[in-house]
PDB file of C-alpha atoms in Angstrom:
ATOM      1  CA  MET A   1     116.497 149.269 115.734  1.00  0.00           C
ATOM      2  CA  ASN A   2     114.855 146.053 117.558  1.00  0.00           C
ATOM      3  CA  THR A   3     111.138 146.050 117.734  1.00  0.00           C
ATOM      4  CA  LYS A   4     111.736 145.615 121.327  1.00  0.00           C
ATOM      5  CA  PRO A   5     114.800 147.706 122.226  1.00  0.00           C
ATOM      6  CA  PHE A   6     116.954 146.109 124.470  1.00  0.00           C
ATOM      7  CA  TRP A   7     119.696 148.674 124.714  1.00  0.00           C
ATOM      8  CA  ILE A   8     118.202 152.191 125.474  1.00  0.00           C
ATOM      9  CA  ALA A   9     121.084 154.993 125.874  1.00  0.00           C
ATOM     10  CA  ILE A  10     120.713 158.408 127.152  1.00  0.00           C
ATOM     11  CA  GLU A  11     123.426 160.760 126.142  1.00  0.00           C
ATOM     12  CA  GLY A  12     124.281 164.307 126.539  1.00  0.00           C
ATOM     13  CA  GLY A  13     127.019 166.822 128.331  1.00  0.00           C
ATOM     14  CA  ASP A  14     126.989 167.255 132.164  1.00  0.00           C
ATOM     15  CA  GLY A  15     124.205 168.811 133.390  1.00  0.00           C
ATOM     16  CA  VAL A  16     121.355 167.984 130.990  1.00  0.00           C
ATOM     17  CA  GLY A  17     119.567 165.383 133.402  1.00  0.00           C
ATOM     18  CA  LYS A  18     120.874 162.085 132.069  1.00  0.00           C
ATOM     19  CA  THR A  19     120.728 160.096 135.279  1.00  0.00           C
ATOM     20  CA  THR A  20     117.312 161.464 136.665  1.00  0.00           C
ATOM     21  CA  ALA A  21     116.109 160.647 133.005  1.00  0.00           C
ATOM     22  CA  ALA A  22     117.307 157.126 133.006  1.00  0.00           C
ATOM     23  CA  GLU A  23     116.147 156.306 136.313  1.00  0.00           C
ATOM     24  CA  ASN A  24     112.560 157.911 135.706  1.00  0.00           C
ATOM     25  CA  VAL A  25     112.395 156.421 132.271  1.00  0.00           C
ATOM     26  CA  THR A  26     113.428 152.865 133.708  1.00  0.00           C
ATOM     27  CA  ALA A  27     110.530 153.224 136.439  1.00  0.00           C
ATOM     28  CA  LEU A  28     107.902 154.251 133.834  1.00  0.00           C
ATOM     29  CA  LEU A  29     108.713 151.221 131.563  1.00  0.00           C
ATOM     30  CA  ASN A  30     108.380 149.002 134.539  1.00  0.00           C
ATOM     31  CA  GLN A  31     105.197 150.475 135.524  1.00  0.00           C
ATOM     32  CA  GLY A  32     103.800 150.353 131.890  1.00  0.00           C
ATOM     33  CA  GLY A  33     104.199 146.474 131.962  1.00  0.00           C
ATOM     34  CA  SER A  34     104.966 146.387 128.366  1.00  0.00           C
ATOM     35  CA  ILE A  35     108.707 146.391 128.620  1.00  0.00           C
ATOM     36  CA  LYS A  36     110.648 145.339 131.663  1.00  0.00           C
ATOM     37  CA  ALA A  37     113.752 147.292 132.131  1.00  0.00           C
ATOM     38  CA  ASP A  38     117.017 147.810 134.080  1.00  0.00           C
ATOM     39  CA  TRP A  39     119.101 150.785 134.679  1.00  0.00           C
ATOM     40  CA  ILE A  40     123.058 150.881 134.752  1.00  0.00           C
ATOM     41  CA  PRO A  41     124.092 154.280 136.218  1.00  0.00           C
ATOM     42  CA  ALA A  42     127.230 156.002 134.719  1.00  0.00           C
ATOM     43  CA  CYS A  43     127.962 153.531 132.134  1.00  0.00           C
ATOM     44  CA  GLY A  44     128.391 150.524 134.206  1.00  0.00           C
ATOM     45  CA  ALA A  45     129.986 152.330 137.164  1.00  0.00           C
ATOM     46  CA  GLY A  46     127.473 150.528 139.274  1.00  0.00           C
ATOM     47  CA  SER A  47     129.084 147.221 138.828  1.00  0.00           C
ATOM     48  CA  GLY A  48     131.944 146.326 141.146  1.00  0.00           C
ATOM     49  CA  LEU A  49     134.895 146.896 138.948  1.00  0.00           C
ATOM     50  CA  GLY A  50     133.236 149.629 137.037  1.00  0.00           C
ATOM     51  CA  SER A  51     133.069 151.492 140.481  1.00  0.00           C
ATOM     52  CA  ASP A  52     136.650 150.732 141.224  1.00  0.00           C
ATOM     53  CA  ILE A  53     137.900 151.930 138.024  1.00  0.00           C
ATOM     54  CA  ARG A  54     135.933 155.209 138.343  1.00  0.00           C
ATOM     55  CA  GLN A  55     137.467 155.892 141.802  1.00  0.00           C
ATOM     56  CA  VAL A  56     140.952 155.390 140.560  1.00  0.00           C
ATOM     57  CA  LEU A  57     140.152 158.242 137.981  1.00  0.00           C
ATOM     58  CA  LYS A  58     138.699 160.485 140.423  1.00  0.00           C
ATOM     59  CA  THR A  59     141.488 160.324 142.824  1.00  0.00           C
ATOM     60  CA  ASN A  60     144.620 159.830 140.700  1.00  0.00           C
ATOM     61  CA  GLY A  61     146.439 161.809 138.220  1.00  0.00           C
ATOM     62  CA  LEU A  62     147.096 159.199 135.472  1.00  0.00           C
ATOM     63  CA  PRO A  63     148.383 159.641 131.778  1.00  0.00           C
ATOM     64  CA  SER A  64     145.943 160.445 129.216  1.00  0.00           C
ATOM     65  CA  PHE A  65     146.387 156.878 127.392  1.00  0.00           C
ATOM     66  CA  THR A  66     146.023 154.918 130.926  1.00  0.00           C
ATOM     67  CA  GLU A  67     143.093 156.924 131.787  1.00  0.00           C
ATOM     68  CA  GLU A  68     141.316 156.153 128.423  1.00  0.00           C
ATOM     69  CA  CYS A  69     142.141 152.445 128.534  1.00  0.00           C
ATOM     70  CA  LEU A  70     140.536 152.271 132.019  1.00  0.00           C
ATOM     71  CA  PHE A  71     137.374 154.169 131.007  1.00  0.00           C
ATOM     72  CA  ALA A  72     137.479 151.579 127.867  1.00  0.00           C
ATOM     73  CA  ALA A  73     137.651 148.755 130.576  1.00  0.00           C
ATOM     74  CA  ILE A  74     134.116 149.753 132.010  1.00  0.00           C
ATOM     75  CA  LEU A  75     132.334 149.252 128.927  1.00  0.00           C
ATOM     76  CA  PRO A  76     132.476 145.451 128.535  1.00  0.00           C
ATOM     77  CA  LEU A  77     130.834 145.157 131.935  1.00  0.00           C
ATOM     78  CA  MET A  78     128.228 147.577 130.499  1.00  0.00           C
ATOM     79  CA  LEU A  79     127.760 145.156 127.411  1.00  0.00           C
ATOM     80  CA  LYS A  80     127.969 142.180 129.429  1.00  0.00           C
ATOM     81  CA  HIS A  81     125.209 143.281 131.489  1.00  0.00           C
ATOM     82  CA  ILE A  82     122.887 144.543 128.557  1.00  0.00           C
ATOM     83  CA  ASN A  83     123.240 141.252 127.035  1.00  0.00           C
ATOM     84  CA  ILE A  84     122.290 139.063 130.229  1.00  0.00           C
ATOM     85  CA  ASN A  85     119.236 141.330 130.625  1.00  0.00           C
ATOM     86  CA  ALA A  86     118.635 140.809 126.689  1.00  0.00           C
ATOM     87  CA  SER A  87     118.545 137.052 127.079  1.00  0.00           C
ATOM     88  CA  ASN A  88     115.931 137.474 129.808  1.00  0.00           C
ATOM     89  CA  GLY A  89     113.697 139.573 127.698  1.00  0.00           C
ATOM     90  CA  ILE A  90     114.902 142.742 129.681  1.00  0.00           C
ATOM     91  CA  ALA A  91     115.718 146.222 128.366  1.00  0.00           C
ATOM     92  CA  THR A  92     118.603 148.142 129.712  1.00  0.00           C
ATOM     93  CA  VAL A  93     118.763 152.127 129.975  1.00  0.00           C
ATOM     94  CA  THR A  94     121.715 153.282 130.390  1.00  0.00           C
ATOM     95  CA  ASP A  95     123.288 156.658 131.585  1.00  0.00           C
ATOM     96  CA  ARG A  96     125.792 157.319 128.712  1.00  0.00           C
ATOM     97  CA  SER A  97     127.292 154.909 126.462  1.00  0.00           C
ATOM     98  CA  HIS A  98     130.654 154.439 124.761  1.00  0.00           C
ATOM     99  CA  VAL A  99     129.338 157.585 122.530  1.00  0.00           C
ATOM    100  CA  SER A 100     130.218 159.734 125.691  1.00  0.00           C
ATOM    101  CA  SER A 101     133.627 158.217 125.658  1.00  0.00           C
ATOM    102  CA  ILE A 102     134.418 158.983 122.066  1.00  0.00           C
ATOM    103  CA  VAL A 103     133.145 162.533 122.435  1.00  0.00           C
ATOM    104  CA  TYR A 104     135.121 163.330 125.652  1.00  0.00           C
ATOM    105  CA  SER A 105     138.289 161.481 124.304  1.00  0.00           C
ATOM    106  CA  THR A 106     138.890 162.282 120.756  1.00  0.00           C
ATOM    107  CA  ILE A 107     136.834 165.568 120.384  1.00  0.00           C
ATOM    108  CA  ALA A 108     136.873 167.471 123.752  1.00  0.00           C
ATOM    109  CA  LYS A 109     140.139 166.368 124.852  1.00  0.00           C
ATOM    110  CA  GLY A 110     141.658 166.605 121.110  1.00  0.00           C
ATOM    111  CA  ASN A 111     143.113 162.795 121.194  1.00  0.00           C
ATOM    112  CA  PRO A 112     143.711 161.052 117.925  1.00  0.00           C
ATOM    113  CA  GLN A 113     140.748 159.937 116.188  1.00  0.00           C
ATOM    114  CA  GLY A 114     142.278 156.783 116.039  1.00  0.00           C
ATOM    115  CA  TRP A 115     141.855 156.176 119.726  1.00  0.00           C
ATOM    116  CA  ARG A 116     138.121 155.323 118.766  1.00  0.00           C
ATOM    117  CA  TYR A 117     138.987 151.721 118.375  1.00  0.00           C
ATOM    118  CA  LEU A 118     139.239 151.595 122.295  1.00  0.00           C
ATOM    119  CA  TYR A 119     135.700 152.276 122.538  1.00  0.00           C
ATOM    120  CA  ASP A 120     134.262 150.622 119.480  1.00  0.00           C
ATOM    121  CA  GLU A 121     136.034 147.487 120.426  1.00  0.00           C
ATOM    122  CA  ALA A 122     135.259 147.655 123.923  1.00  0.00           C
ATOM    123  CA  VAL A 123     131.258 147.149 122.911  1.00  0.00           C
ATOM    124  CA  SER A 124     132.034 144.798 119.844  1.00  0.00           C
ATOM    125  CA  ASN A 125     131.196 147.470 117.588  1.00  0.00           C
ATOM    126  CA  ARG A 126     127.904 147.584 118.804  1.00  0.00           C
ATOM    127  CA  VAL A 127     125.476 150.534 119.166  1.00  0.00           C
ATOM    128  CA  PRO A 128     122.466 151.235 121.411  1.00  0.00           C
ATOM    129  CA  ASP A 129     119.053 150.255 119.804  1.00  0.00           C
ATOM    130  CA  ILE A 130     117.954 153.624 120.357  1.00  0.00           C
ATOM    131  CA  ILE A 131     119.607 156.870 121.650  1.00  0.00           C
ATOM    132  CA  PHE A 132     118.347 159.969 123.324  1.00  0.00           C
ATOM    133  CA  TYR A 133     120.351 162.882 122.948  1.00  0.00           C
ATOM    134  CA  LEU A 134     119.436 165.403 125.663  1.00  0.00           C
ATOM    135  CA  TYR A 135     120.715 169.036 125.208  1.00  0.00           C
ATOM    136  CA  CYS A 136     120.203 172.664 126.624  1.00  0.00           C
ATOM    137  CA  ASP A 137     120.049 175.466 123.825  1.00  0.00           C
ATOM    138  CA  ASP A 138     120.993 177.684 126.693  1.00  0.00           C
ATOM    139  CA  LEU A 139     124.734 176.916 127.916  1.00  0.00           C
ATOM    140  CA  ASN A 140     123.924 178.991 131.160  1.00  0.00           C
ATOM    141  CA  GLU A 141     120.835 176.838 131.885  1.00  0.00           C
ATOM    142  CA  GLN A 142     123.258 173.827 131.283  1.00  0.00           C
ATOM    143  CA  ILE A 143     125.914 174.882 133.500  1.00  0.00           C
ATOM    144  CA  ASP A 144     123.148 175.994 136.346  1.00  0.00           C
ATOM    145  CA  ARG A 145     121.722 172.574 136.332  1.00  0.00           C
ATOM    146  CA  ALA A 146     125.228 171.056 136.415  1.00  0.00           C
ATOM    147  CA  THR A 147     125.959 173.221 139.576  1.00  0.00           C
ATOM    148  CA  ARG A 148     122.451 172.291 141.098  1.00  0.00           C
ATOM    149  CA  SER A 149     123.052 168.613 140.684  1.00  0.00           C
ATOM    150  CA  LYS A 150     126.460 168.997 142.071  1.00  0.00           C
ATOM    151  CA  ARG A 151     127.966 167.849 138.848  1.00  0.00           C
ATOM    152  CA  ILE A 152     130.536 170.827 139.327  1.00  0.00           C
ATOM    153  CA  ASP A 153     131.424 172.314 142.500  1.00  0.00           C
ATOM    154  CA  SER A 154     130.611 175.862 141.647  1.00  0.00           C
ATOM    155  CA  ILE A 155     129.835 177.940 138.619  1.00  0.00           C
ATOM    156  CA  ASP A 156     132.925 179.837 139.114  1.00  0.00           C
ATOM    157  CA  ARG A 157     134.763 176.738 137.724  1.00  0.00           C
ATOM    158  CA  TYR A 158     133.409 177.629 134.221  1.00  0.00           C
ATOM    159  CA  ASP A 159     135.523 180.471 133.133  1.00  0.00           C
ATOM    160  CA  GLU A 160     135.888 180.956 129.862  1.00  0.00           C
ATOM    161  CA  ALA A 161     138.233 178.248 129.226  1.00  0.00           C
ATOM    162  CA  GLY A 162     135.576 175.875 130.725  1.00  0.00           C
ATOM    163  CA  ARG A 163     132.779 177.050 128.911  1.00  0.00           C
ATOM    164  CA  GLU A 164     134.715 176.490 125.810  1.00  0.00           C
ATOM    165  CA  PHE A 165     135.254 172.875 126.862  1.00  0.00           C
ATOM    166  CA  TYR A 166     131.558 172.535 127.394  1.00  0.00           C
ATOM    167  CA  ASN A 167     130.865 173.806 123.933  1.00  0.00           C
ATOM    168  CA  LEU A 168     133.342 171.547 122.242  1.00  0.00           C
ATOM    169  CA  VAL A 169     131.356 168.676 124.237  1.00  0.00           C
ATOM    170  CA  ASN A 170     127.896 169.754 122.719  1.00  0.00           C
ATOM    171  CA  ALA A 171     129.393 169.992 119.336  1.00  0.00           C
ATOM    172  CA  GLY A 172     131.149 166.615 119.653  1.00  0.00           C
ATOM    173  CA  PHE A 173     127.926 164.802 120.542  1.00  0.00           C
ATOM    174  CA  LYS A 174     126.208 166.615 117.430  1.00  0.00           C
ATOM    175  CA  LEU A 175     129.082 165.486 115.357  1.00  0.00           C
ATOM    176  CA  VAL A 176     129.296 161.970 116.343  1.00  0.00           C
ATOM    177  CA  LEU A 177     125.684 161.236 116.744  1.00  0.00           C
ATOM    178  CA  GLY A 178     125.275 162.877 113.138  1.00  0.00           C
ATOM    179  CA  GLU A 179     127.250 159.854 111.721  1.00  0.00           C
ATOM    180  CA  SER A 180     125.578 157.454 109.538  1.00  0.00           C
ATOM    181  CA  ARG A 181     125.535 154.379 112.264  1.00  0.00           C
ATOM    182  CA  TYR A 182     123.991 156.754 114.959  1.00  0.00           C
ATOM    183  CA  LYS A 183     121.809 159.110 112.868  1.00  0.00           C
ATOM    184  CA  ASP A 184     118.942 157.030 112.494  1.00  0.00           C
ATOM    185  CA  ILE A 185     118.600 155.666 116.207  1.00  0.00           C
ATOM    186  CA  THR A 186     119.416 159.037 117.560  1.00  0.00           C
ATOM    187  CA  ILE A 187     116.401 161.200 119.171  1.00  0.00           C
ATOM    188  CA  PRO A 188     117.451 164.586 120.144  1.00  0.00           C
ATOM    189  CA  ILE A 189     115.598 166.413 122.906  1.00  0.00           C
ATOM    190  CA  CYS A 190     116.062 169.890 124.163  1.00  0.00           C
ATOM    191  CA  VAL A 191     115.374 169.833 128.065  1.00  0.00           C
ATOM    192  CA  ASP A 192     115.519 173.775 128.776  1.00  0.00           C
ATOM    193  CA  SER A 193     112.737 174.278 131.247  1.00  0.00           C
ATOM    194  CA  MET A 194     111.493 170.825 130.957  1.00  0.00           C
ATOM    195  CA  GLN A 195     110.587 169.217 134.262  1.00  0.00           C
ATOM    196  CA  PRO A 196     112.072 165.637 134.886  1.00  0.00           C
ATOM    197  CA  ASP A 197     108.601 163.793 135.003  1.00  0.00           C
ATOM    198  CA  ASP A 198     107.706 165.455 131.593  1.00  0.00           C
ATOM    199  CA  LEU A 199     111.054 164.429 130.118  1.00  0.00           C
ATOM    200  CA  ALA A 200     110.646 161.067 131.294  1.00  0.00           C
ATOM    201  CA  LYS A 201     107.042 160.614 130.060  1.00  0.00           C
ATOM    202  CA  LEU A 202     108.208 162.049 126.758  1.00  0.00           C
ATOM    203  CA  ILE A 203     110.905 159.533 126.268  1.00  0.00           C
ATOM    204  CA  VAL A 204     108.658 156.432 127.278  1.00  0.00           C
ATOM    205  CA  ASN A 205     106.228 157.762 124.612  1.00  0.00           C
ATOM    206  CA  LEU A 206     108.893 158.119 121.842  1.00  0.00           C
ATOM    207  CA  ILE A 207     110.048 154.334 122.800  1.00  0.00           C
ATOM    208  CA  ASN A 208     106.507 153.103 122.380  1.00  0.00           C
ATOM    209  CA  THR A 209     105.851 155.084 119.183  1.00  0.00           C
ATOM    210  CA  ARG A 210     109.148 153.467 117.631  1.00  0.00           C
ATOM    211  CA  ARG A 211     108.033 150.084 119.008  1.00  0.00           C
ATOM    212  CA  TYR A 212     104.847 150.264 117.325  1.00  0.00           C
ATOM    213  CA  PHE A 213     105.931 151.674 114.148  1.00  0.00           C
ATOM    214  CA  HIS A 214     108.632 149.105 113.885  1.00  0.00           C
ATOM    215  CA  SER A 215     106.107 146.111 114.675  1.00  0.00           C
ATOM    216  CA  THR A 216     103.741 147.425 112.050  1.00  0.00           C
ATOM    217  CA  LEU A 217     106.713 147.810 109.666  1.00  0.00           C
ATOM    218  CA  GLN A 218     107.710 144.148 110.245  1.00  0.00           C
ATOM    219  CA  LEU A 219     104.443 142.707 109.944  1.00  0.00           C
ATOM    220  CA  LYS A 220     103.775 144.352 106.686  1.00  0.00           C
ATOM    221  CA  ASN A 221     107.236 143.239 105.100  1.00  0.00           C
ATOM    222  CA  GLU A 222     106.309 139.578 106.603  1.00  0.00           C
ATOM    223  CA  SER A 223     103.183 139.831 104.500  1.00  0.00           C
ATOM    224  CA  LEU A 224     104.617 141.134 101.176  1.00  0.00           C
ATOM    225  CA  ARG A 225     107.151 138.236 101.500  1.00  0.00           C
ATOM    226  CA  GLN A 226     104.477 135.885 101.918  1.00  0.00           C
ATOM    227  CA  GLU A 227     102.395 137.425  99.247  1.00  0.00           C
ATOM    228  CA  ALA A 228     105.507 137.385  96.753  1.00  0.00           C
ATOM    229  CA  THR A 229     106.010 133.532  97.680  1.00  0.00           C
ATOM    230  CA  ALA A 230     102.356 132.747  96.965  1.00  0.00           C
ATOM    231  CA  GLU A 231     102.528 134.335  93.521  1.00  0.00           C
ATOM    232  CA  ARG A 232     105.748 132.275  92.556  1.00  0.00           C
TER     233      ARG A 232
END
């Protein structure tokens, strides 16, 4: 992870509070002054084409592969935004990332794992500097949160099949984020009964703690390198 994280991703299933957390974390980082931050809602959907693509996905029944290609098309817009911000010394907080696309497409929907290349290539095989994975231990709590935030119309939608899909999604996140390329950059946080303000403060503290740790490690490694050079 970079000493100054330029891509901070907040991940998790529907109803865990990603959007609220992303907005609050961005505000707190900017208030703190040590990191200037920008927020991209819904994985780039705030940009023009991203909004158009998501509107198409909501209102049209499309073949699965077409749908996945359109989702993948949003990701380079997100990455471009992140890169522009980074060049100006600004961190970007994203509500979701390509990790969500991988989980929902290849695991929850049962598409072939080979489809992952769509999402890996869409972000040039880049990964966030840090990922906060939000989850609920209690599935009923998660569904209740999703209902209150209008992520789903009614709890009645979540019959046995719907609950099984939620379980698949949650298991999928744990599987993907447990992979070697994500494991060391992922911090899981159980949000059961946690207030939004407290969650945002916790995430910002964890970001600053990691920044301090990596800055100290970087200085130590540089000192050891200089000592080794001097001994020669």
